[in-house]
Coordinates of C-alpha atoms and ligand atoms in Angstrom, one line a residue:
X1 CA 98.5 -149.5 67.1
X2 CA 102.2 -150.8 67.8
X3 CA 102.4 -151.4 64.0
X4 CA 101.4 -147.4 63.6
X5 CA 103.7 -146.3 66.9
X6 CA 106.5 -148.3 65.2
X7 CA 106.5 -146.5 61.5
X8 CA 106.0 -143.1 63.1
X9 CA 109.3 -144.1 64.9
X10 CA 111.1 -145.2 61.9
X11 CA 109.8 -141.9 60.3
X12 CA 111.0 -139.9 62.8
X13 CA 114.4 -141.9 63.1
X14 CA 114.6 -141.3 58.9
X15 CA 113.9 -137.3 59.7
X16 CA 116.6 -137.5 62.0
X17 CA 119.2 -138.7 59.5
X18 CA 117.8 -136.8 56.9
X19 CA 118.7 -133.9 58.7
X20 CA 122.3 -135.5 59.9
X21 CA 122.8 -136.1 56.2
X22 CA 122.1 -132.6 55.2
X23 CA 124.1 -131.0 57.7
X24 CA 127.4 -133.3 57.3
X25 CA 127.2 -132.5 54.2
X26 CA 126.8 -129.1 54.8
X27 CA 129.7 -129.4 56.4
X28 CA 132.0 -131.5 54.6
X29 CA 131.2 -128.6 51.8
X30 CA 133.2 -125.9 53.9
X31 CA 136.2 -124.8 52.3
X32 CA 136.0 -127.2 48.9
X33 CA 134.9 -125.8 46.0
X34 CA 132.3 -127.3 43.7
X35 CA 132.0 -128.3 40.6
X36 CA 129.1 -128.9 38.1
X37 CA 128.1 -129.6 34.6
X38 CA 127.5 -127.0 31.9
X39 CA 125.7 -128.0 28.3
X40 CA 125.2 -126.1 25.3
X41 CA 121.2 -126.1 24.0
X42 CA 122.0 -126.8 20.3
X43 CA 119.3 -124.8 19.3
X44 CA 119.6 -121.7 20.6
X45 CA 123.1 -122.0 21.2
X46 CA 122.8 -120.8 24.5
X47 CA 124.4 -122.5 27.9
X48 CA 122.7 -124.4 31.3
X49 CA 124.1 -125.2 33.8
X50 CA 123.0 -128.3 35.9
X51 CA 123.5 -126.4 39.7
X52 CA 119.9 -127.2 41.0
X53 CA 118.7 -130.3 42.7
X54 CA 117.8 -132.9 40.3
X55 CA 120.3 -131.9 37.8
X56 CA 117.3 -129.7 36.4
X57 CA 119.1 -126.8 33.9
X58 CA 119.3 -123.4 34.4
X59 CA 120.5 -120.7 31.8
X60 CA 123.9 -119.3 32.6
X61 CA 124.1 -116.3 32.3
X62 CA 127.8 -114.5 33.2
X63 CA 126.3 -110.8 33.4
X64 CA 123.2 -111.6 35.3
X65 CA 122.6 -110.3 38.6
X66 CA 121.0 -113.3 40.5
X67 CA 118.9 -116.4 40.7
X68 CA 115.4 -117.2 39.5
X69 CA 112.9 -120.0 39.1
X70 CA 110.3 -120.3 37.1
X71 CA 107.0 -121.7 39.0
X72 CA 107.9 -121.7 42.5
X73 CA 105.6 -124.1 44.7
X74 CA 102.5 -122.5 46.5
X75 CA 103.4 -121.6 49.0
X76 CA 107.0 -120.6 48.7
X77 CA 109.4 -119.1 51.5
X78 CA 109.7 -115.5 51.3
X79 CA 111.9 -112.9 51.8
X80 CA 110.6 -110.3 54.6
X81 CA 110.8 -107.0 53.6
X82 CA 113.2 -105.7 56.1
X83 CA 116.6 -107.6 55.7
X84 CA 119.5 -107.8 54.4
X85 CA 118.9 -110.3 51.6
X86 CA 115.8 -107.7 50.7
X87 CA 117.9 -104.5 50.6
X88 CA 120.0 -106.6 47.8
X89 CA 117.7 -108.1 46.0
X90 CA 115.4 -105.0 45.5
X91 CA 117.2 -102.0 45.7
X92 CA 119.8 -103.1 43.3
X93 CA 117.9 -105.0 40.7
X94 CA 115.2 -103.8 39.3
X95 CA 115.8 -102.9 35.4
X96 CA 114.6 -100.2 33.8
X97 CA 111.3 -100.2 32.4
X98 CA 110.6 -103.6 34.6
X99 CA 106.6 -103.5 36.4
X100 CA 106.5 -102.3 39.9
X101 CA 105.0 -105.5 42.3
X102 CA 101.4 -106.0 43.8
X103 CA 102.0 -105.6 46.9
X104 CA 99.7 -107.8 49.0
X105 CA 97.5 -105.9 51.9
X106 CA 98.1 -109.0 54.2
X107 CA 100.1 -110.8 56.3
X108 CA 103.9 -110.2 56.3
X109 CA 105.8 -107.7 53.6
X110 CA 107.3 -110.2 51.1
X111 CA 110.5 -108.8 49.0
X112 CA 109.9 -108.3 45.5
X113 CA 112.2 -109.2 43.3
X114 CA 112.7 -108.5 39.4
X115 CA 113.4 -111.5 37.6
X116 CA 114.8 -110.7 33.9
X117 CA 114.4 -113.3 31.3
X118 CA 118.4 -112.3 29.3
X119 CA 117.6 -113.6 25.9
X120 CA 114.6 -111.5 25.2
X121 CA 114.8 -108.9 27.6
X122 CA 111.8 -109.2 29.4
X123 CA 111.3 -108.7 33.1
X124 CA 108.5 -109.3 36.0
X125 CA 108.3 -108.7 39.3
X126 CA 108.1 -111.6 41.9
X127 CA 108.6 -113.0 45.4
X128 CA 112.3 -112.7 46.6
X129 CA 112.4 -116.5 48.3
X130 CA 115.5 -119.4 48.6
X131 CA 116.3 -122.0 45.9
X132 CA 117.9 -125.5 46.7
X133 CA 120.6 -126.3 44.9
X134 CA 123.3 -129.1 45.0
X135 CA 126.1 -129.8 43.4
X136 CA 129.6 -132.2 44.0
X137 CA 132.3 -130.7 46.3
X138 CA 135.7 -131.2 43.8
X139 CA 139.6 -131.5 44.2
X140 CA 139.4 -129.9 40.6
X141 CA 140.0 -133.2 39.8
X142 CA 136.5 -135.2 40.2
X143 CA 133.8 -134.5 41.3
X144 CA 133.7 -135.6 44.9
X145 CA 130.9 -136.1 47.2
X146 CA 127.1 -134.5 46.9
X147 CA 126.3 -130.9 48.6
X148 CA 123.1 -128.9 48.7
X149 CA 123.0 -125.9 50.1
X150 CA 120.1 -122.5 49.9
X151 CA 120.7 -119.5 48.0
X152 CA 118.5 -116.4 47.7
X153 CA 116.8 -115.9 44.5
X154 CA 113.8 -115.0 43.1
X155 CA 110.3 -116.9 41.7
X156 CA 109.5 -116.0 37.9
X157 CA 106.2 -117.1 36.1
X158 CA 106.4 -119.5 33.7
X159 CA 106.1 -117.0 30.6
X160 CA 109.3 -115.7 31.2
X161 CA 111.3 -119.2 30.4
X162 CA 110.6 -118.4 26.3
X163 CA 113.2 -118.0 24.4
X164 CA 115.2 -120.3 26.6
X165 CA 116.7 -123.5 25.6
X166 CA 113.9 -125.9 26.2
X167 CA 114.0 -127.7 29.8
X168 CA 115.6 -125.3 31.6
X169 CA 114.1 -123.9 35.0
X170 CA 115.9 -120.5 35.2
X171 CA 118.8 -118.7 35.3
X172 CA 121.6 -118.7 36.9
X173 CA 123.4 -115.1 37.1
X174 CA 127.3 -115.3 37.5
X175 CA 127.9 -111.3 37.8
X176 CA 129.3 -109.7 39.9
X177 CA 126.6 -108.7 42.0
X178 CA 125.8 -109.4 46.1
X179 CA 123.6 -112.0 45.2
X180 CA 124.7 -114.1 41.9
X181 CA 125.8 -117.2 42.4
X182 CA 129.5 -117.0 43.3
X183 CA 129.3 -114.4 45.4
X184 CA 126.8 -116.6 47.5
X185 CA 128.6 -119.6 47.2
X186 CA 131.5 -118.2 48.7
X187 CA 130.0 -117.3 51.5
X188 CA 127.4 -120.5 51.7
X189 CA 130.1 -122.6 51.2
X190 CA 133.4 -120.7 52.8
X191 CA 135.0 -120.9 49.4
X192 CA 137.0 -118.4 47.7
X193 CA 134.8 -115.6 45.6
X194 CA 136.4 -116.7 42.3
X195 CA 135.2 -119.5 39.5
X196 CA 136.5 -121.1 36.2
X197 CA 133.7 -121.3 33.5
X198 CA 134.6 -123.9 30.1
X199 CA 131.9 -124.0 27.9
X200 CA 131.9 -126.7 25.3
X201 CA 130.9 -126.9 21.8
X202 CA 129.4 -130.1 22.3
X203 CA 129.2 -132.5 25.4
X204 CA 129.6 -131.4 28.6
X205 CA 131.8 -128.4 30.0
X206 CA 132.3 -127.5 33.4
X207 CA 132.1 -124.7 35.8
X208 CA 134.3 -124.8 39.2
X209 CA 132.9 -122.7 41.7
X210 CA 135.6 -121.8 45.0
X211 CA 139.2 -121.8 43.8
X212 CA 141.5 -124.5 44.1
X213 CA 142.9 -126.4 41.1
X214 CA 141.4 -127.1 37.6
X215 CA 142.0 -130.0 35.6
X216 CA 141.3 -131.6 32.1
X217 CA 142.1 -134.8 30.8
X218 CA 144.4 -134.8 28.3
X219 CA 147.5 -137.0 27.4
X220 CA 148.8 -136.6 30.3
X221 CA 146.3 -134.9 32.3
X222 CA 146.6 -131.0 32.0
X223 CA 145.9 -128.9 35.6
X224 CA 145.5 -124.7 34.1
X225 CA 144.3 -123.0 37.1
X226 CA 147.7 -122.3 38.8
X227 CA 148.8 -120.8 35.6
X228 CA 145.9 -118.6 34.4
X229 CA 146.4 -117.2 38.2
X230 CA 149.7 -116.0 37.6
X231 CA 148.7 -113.9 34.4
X232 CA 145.5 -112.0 35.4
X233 CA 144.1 -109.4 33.1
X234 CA 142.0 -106.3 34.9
X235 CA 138.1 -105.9 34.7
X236 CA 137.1 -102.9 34.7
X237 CA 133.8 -101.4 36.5
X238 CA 130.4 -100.6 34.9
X239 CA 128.7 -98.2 36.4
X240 CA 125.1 -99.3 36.3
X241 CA 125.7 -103.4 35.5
X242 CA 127.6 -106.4 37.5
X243 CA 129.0 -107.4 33.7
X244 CA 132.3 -108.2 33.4
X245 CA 133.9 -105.9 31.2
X246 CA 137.7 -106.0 30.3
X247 CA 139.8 -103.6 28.2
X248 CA 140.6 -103.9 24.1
X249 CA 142.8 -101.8 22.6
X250 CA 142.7 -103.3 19.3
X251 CA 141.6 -106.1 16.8
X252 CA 144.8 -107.5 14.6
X253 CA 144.1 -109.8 11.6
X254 CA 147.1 -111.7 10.5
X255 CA 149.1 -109.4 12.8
X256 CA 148.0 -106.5 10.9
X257 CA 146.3 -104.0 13.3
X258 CA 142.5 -103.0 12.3
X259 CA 142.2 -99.5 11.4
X260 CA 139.6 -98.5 13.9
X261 CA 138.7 -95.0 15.1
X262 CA 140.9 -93.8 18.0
X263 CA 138.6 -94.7 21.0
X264 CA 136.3 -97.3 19.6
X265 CA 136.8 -100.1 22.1
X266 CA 136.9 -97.2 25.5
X267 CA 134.4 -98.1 27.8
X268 CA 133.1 -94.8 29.4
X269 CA 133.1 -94.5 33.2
X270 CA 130.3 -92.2 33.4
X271 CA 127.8 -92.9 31.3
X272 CA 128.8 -96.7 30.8
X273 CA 128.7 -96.8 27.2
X274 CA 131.2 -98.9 25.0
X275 CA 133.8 -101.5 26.3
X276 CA 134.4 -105.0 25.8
X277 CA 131.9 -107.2 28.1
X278 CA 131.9 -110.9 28.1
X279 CA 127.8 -112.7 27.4
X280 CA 127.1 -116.0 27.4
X281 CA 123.7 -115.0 26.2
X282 CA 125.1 -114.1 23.1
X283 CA 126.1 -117.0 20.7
X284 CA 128.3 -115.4 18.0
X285 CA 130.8 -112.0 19.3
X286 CA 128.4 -108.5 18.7
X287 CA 130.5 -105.7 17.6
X288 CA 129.2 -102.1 16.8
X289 CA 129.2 -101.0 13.3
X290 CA 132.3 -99.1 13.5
X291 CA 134.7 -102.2 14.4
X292 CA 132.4 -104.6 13.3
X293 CA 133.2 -103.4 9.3
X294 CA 136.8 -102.9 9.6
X295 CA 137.2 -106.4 10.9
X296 CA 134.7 -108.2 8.5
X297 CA 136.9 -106.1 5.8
X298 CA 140.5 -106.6 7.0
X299 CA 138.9 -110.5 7.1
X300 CA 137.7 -110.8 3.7
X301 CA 141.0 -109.1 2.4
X302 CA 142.9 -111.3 4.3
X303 CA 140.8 -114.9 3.2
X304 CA 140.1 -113.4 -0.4
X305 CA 141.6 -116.5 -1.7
X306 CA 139.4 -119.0 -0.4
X307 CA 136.1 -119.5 -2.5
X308 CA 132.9 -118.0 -1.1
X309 CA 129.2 -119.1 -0.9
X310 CA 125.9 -118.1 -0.4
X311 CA 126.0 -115.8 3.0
X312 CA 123.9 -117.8 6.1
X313 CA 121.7 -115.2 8.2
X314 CA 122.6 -113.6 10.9
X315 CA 126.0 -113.9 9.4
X316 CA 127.6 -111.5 6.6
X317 CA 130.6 -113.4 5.0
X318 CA 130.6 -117.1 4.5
X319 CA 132.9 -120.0 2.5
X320 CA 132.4 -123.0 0.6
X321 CA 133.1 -125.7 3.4
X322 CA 135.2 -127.7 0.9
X323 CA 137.8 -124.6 0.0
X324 CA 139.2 -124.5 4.0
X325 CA 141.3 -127.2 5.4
X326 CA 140.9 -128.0 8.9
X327 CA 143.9 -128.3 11.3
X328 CA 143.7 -128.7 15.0
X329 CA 142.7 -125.4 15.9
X330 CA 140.0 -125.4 13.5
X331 CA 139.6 -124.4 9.7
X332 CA 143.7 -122.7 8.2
X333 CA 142.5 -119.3 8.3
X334 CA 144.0 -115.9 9.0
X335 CA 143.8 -115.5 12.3
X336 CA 142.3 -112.5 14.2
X337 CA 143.8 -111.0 18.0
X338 CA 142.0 -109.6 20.4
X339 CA 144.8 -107.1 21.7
X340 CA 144.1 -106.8 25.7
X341 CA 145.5 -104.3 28.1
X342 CA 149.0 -104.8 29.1
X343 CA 150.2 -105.8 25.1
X344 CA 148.4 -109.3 25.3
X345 CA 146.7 -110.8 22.7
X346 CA 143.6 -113.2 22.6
X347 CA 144.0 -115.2 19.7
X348 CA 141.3 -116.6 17.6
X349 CA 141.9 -119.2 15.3
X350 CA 139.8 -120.6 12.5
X351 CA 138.1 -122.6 15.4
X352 CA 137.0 -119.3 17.5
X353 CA 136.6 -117.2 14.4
X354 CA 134.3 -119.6 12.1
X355 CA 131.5 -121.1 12.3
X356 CA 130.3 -124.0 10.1
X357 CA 126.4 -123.5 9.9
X358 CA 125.8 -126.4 7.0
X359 CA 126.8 -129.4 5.2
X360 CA 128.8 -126.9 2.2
X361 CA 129.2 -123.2 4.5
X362 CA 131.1 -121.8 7.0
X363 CA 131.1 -118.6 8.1
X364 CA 132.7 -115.6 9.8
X365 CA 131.1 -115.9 13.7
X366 CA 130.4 -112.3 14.4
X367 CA 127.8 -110.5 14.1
X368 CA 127.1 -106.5 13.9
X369 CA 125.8 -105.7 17.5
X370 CA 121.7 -104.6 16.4
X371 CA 120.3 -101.7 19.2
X372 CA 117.5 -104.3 19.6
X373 CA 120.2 -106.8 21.5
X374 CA 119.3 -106.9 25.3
X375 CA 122.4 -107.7 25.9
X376 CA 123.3 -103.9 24.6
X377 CA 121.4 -102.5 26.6
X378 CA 124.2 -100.6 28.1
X379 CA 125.3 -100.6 24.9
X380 CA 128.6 -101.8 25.2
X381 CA 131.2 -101.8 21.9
X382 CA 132.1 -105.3 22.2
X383 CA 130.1 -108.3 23.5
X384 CA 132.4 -111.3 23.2
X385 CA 129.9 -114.3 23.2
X386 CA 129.7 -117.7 23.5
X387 CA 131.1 -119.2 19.9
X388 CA 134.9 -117.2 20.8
X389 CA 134.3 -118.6 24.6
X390 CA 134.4 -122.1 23.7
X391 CA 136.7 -124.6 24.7
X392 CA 138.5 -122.1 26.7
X393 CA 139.3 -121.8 30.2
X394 CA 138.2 -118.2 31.8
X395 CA 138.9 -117.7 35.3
X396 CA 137.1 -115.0 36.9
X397 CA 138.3 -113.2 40.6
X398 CA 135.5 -111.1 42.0
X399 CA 137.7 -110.1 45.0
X400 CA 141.0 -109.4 42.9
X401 CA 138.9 -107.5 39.9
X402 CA 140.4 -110.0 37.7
X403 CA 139.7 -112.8 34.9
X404 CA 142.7 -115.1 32.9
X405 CA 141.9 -117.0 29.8
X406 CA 144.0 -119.9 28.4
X407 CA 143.4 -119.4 24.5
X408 CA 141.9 -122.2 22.6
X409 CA 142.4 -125.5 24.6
X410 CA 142.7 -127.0 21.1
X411 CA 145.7 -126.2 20.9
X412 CA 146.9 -128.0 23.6
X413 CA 145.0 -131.1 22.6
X414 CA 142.1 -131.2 25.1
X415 CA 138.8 -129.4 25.1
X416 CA 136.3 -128.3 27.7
X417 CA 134.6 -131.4 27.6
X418 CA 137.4 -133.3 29.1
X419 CA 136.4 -132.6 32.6
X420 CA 137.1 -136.1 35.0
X421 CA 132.7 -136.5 36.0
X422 CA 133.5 -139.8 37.4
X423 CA 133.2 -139.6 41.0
X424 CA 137.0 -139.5 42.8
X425 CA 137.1 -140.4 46.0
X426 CA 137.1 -138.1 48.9
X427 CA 139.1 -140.0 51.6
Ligands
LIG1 C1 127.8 -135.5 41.4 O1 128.6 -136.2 40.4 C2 128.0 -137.4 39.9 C3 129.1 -138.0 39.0 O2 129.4 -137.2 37.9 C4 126.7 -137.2 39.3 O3 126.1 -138.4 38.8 C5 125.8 -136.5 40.2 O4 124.6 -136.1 39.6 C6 126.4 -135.2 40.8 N1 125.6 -134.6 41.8 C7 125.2 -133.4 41.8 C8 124.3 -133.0 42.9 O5 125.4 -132.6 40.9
LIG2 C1 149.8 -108.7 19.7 O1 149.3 -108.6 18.4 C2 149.8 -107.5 17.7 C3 149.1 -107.4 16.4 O2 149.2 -108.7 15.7 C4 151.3 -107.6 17.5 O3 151.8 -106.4 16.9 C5 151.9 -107.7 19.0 O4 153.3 -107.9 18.8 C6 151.3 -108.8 19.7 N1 151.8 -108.9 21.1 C7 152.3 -109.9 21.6 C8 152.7 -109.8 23.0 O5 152.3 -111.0 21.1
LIG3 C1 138.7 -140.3 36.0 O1 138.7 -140.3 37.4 C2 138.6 -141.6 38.0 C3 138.5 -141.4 39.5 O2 139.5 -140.6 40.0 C4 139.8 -142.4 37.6 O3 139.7 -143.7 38.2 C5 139.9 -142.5 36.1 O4 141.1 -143.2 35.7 C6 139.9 -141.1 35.5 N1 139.7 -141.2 34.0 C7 140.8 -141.0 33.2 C8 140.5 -141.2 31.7 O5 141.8 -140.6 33.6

């Protein structure tokens, strides 16, 4: 009797500083940003990011709107009907062509919500509920100390996790919607509405949600954030997606300009076809035929002396591995620029712009965008994708409208792998 009077008192005590625990560190979150882990699947080439409680993956996906989980628990919290959260999540999400809910006779209206699987396009409709996740508070330094935190979401079933990389739970959308992550975030955690996304090409990059500083190690030690700040680029609005589109105005091969038909690259405001629109649910940069062949061309003229070999699906133009030498920014190619609004270029060297895909081949890392790409399903004219993203810094500003980029970190001698994990301490 004592014996059982005494545990239910330690149990209660534990509950007790459970709940402490969770709200000082609640606290202690207010105001720092956070920082977590991002890995590249190497078989599908696609990104996770480790956000959710138990370092369990979910896809990242920059132009998703929101949240989901495969396999919620039964029961799982819901969403009521009438609310704010609600009004978000369902009058602003569901896609096209995506199944109208059941909706239950009893008990209390739960929101639906339309969770859309990125990589193959499918969607379902689901309960609207609240995820856990946790993730270190950083100085953009370290990680510092451990915060979990809820965010609205949505439940998936199971089915809808084919097609991505293999572990992974969900998906994490980045847009620029109410409800993607860094939107919440900022509110949840009293952090600025802004974040830095470095996506490796092996090990582990890093995402920086909040603001605040950035830094990788190099020799010495190399902080970018401030920087990239100073020179922001515009995005521009979609109509009917949270994507973040930017303006082109041209592709330039060995400083030679692409000839490309006046207005290729124009997103239209109206109808929301064409522009440029960042994907990290792409692996290789999709271009529509009509800049995809003058590039591929203007490439081949301008690599014609280096020897060619068999061609590698989904790619059209590849090299003998042995004919390229490699220098720090990857294999001595011509290199192409991405020509931005305001007369700045994006360059890609041989790094950004090849691909090795066996022992003997490289080859050209873009593809020609196919109609059957969800990704295009606002068919944009260029979706820059994951392979041209790498090892770069990209610094997005959902209250400014604005993203910076820091051209291959190769090229100053660090990578986006070299993000400080070890724990720093928080004084
Ligand atoms: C916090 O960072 C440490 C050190 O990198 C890591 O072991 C831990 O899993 C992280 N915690 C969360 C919740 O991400
Ligand atoms: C950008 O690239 C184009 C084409 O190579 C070149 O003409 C232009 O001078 C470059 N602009 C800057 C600011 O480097
Ligand atoms: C990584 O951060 C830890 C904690 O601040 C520090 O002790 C360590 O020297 C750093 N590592 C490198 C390679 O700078």
């Amino acid at each position: 009797m004592s014996l059982r009077r005494s545990s239910a008192a330690a149990l209660a005590a534990l509950l007790a500083l459970a709940v402490l625990l969770g709200t000082s560190a609640d606290d202690g979150g207010q105001g720092q940003p956070i920082v977590a882990r991002v890995s590249k699947d190497a078989s599908t080439s696609l990104y996770t990011i480790a956000i959710k409680v138990g370092g369990v993956p979910l896809l990242v996906d920059l132009a998703g709107p929101m949240l989901w989980l495969a396999n919620c628990p039964t029961p799982h919290r819901i969403i009521p009907c009438v609310s704010h959260d609600c009004d978000d999540v369902s009058t602003t999400y569901r896609p096209p062509g995506c199944p109208k809910p059941n909706l239950r006779g009893d008990g209390p209206c739960a929101c639906p919500a339309y969770p859309r699987n990125p990589v193959d396009g499918r969607c379902r409709s689901d309960d609207a509920t609240t995820i856990t996740l946790a993730a270190n508070a950083t100085d953009g330094q370290n990680p510092l100390y451990p915060v979990t935190f809820r965010a609205v979401g949505s439940c998936a079933p199971g089915e809808l996790l084919e097609s991505l990389p293999a572990g992974a739970a969900g998906v994490a959308g980045l847009s620029r919607l109410p409800l993607s992550l860094p939107t919440q975030f900022a509110s949840l955690l009293k952090v600025a509405n802004e974040f830095a996304l470095c996506l490796p090409s092996g090990g582990d990059g890093v995402a920086v949600f909040g603001g605040g500083p950035f830094q990788l190690l190099a020799a010495p030690p190399v902080e970018l954030a401030e920087r990239l700040r100073e020179n922001p680029l515009p995005l521009l609005k979609h109509p009917y997606n949270g994507g973040y589109y930017f303006g082109i105005t041209g592709i330039a091969v060995n400083q030679q300009r692409v000839p490309t038909p006046d207005g290729v690259f124009d997103l239209d405001a109206g109808s929301g076809t064409g522009g440029a629109v960042f994907s990290t649910v792409t692996p290789y940069t999709a271009l529509r035929w009509d800049i995809y062949w003058p590039l591929r061309n203007a490439f081949d003229v301008a690599t014609s002396g280096i020897a060619r070999a068999d061609k590698v699906a989904p790619f059209d133009l590849c090299y003998q591995a042995s004919a390229l030498t490699v220098t720090r920014v990857g294999y001595a190619v011509a290199s192409i620029e991405l020509m931005l609004d305001g007369g700045r270029n994006w360059t890609l060297p041989g790094a950004s712009s090849l691909v090795q895909v066996n022992d003997n081949t490289v080859c050209f890392a873009f593809v020609q965008m196919a109609s059957s790409m969800p990704a295009a399903i606002d068919s944009p004219a260029v979706i820059l994708g994951g392979h041209q993203m790498e090892n770069n810094l990209l610094m997005f500003d959902l209250v400014k409208e604005t993203f910076a980029f820091s051209g291959l970190l190769l090229g100053i001698r660090t990578t986006c792998s070299n993000f400080n994990f070890t724990m720093g301490s928080s004084y």
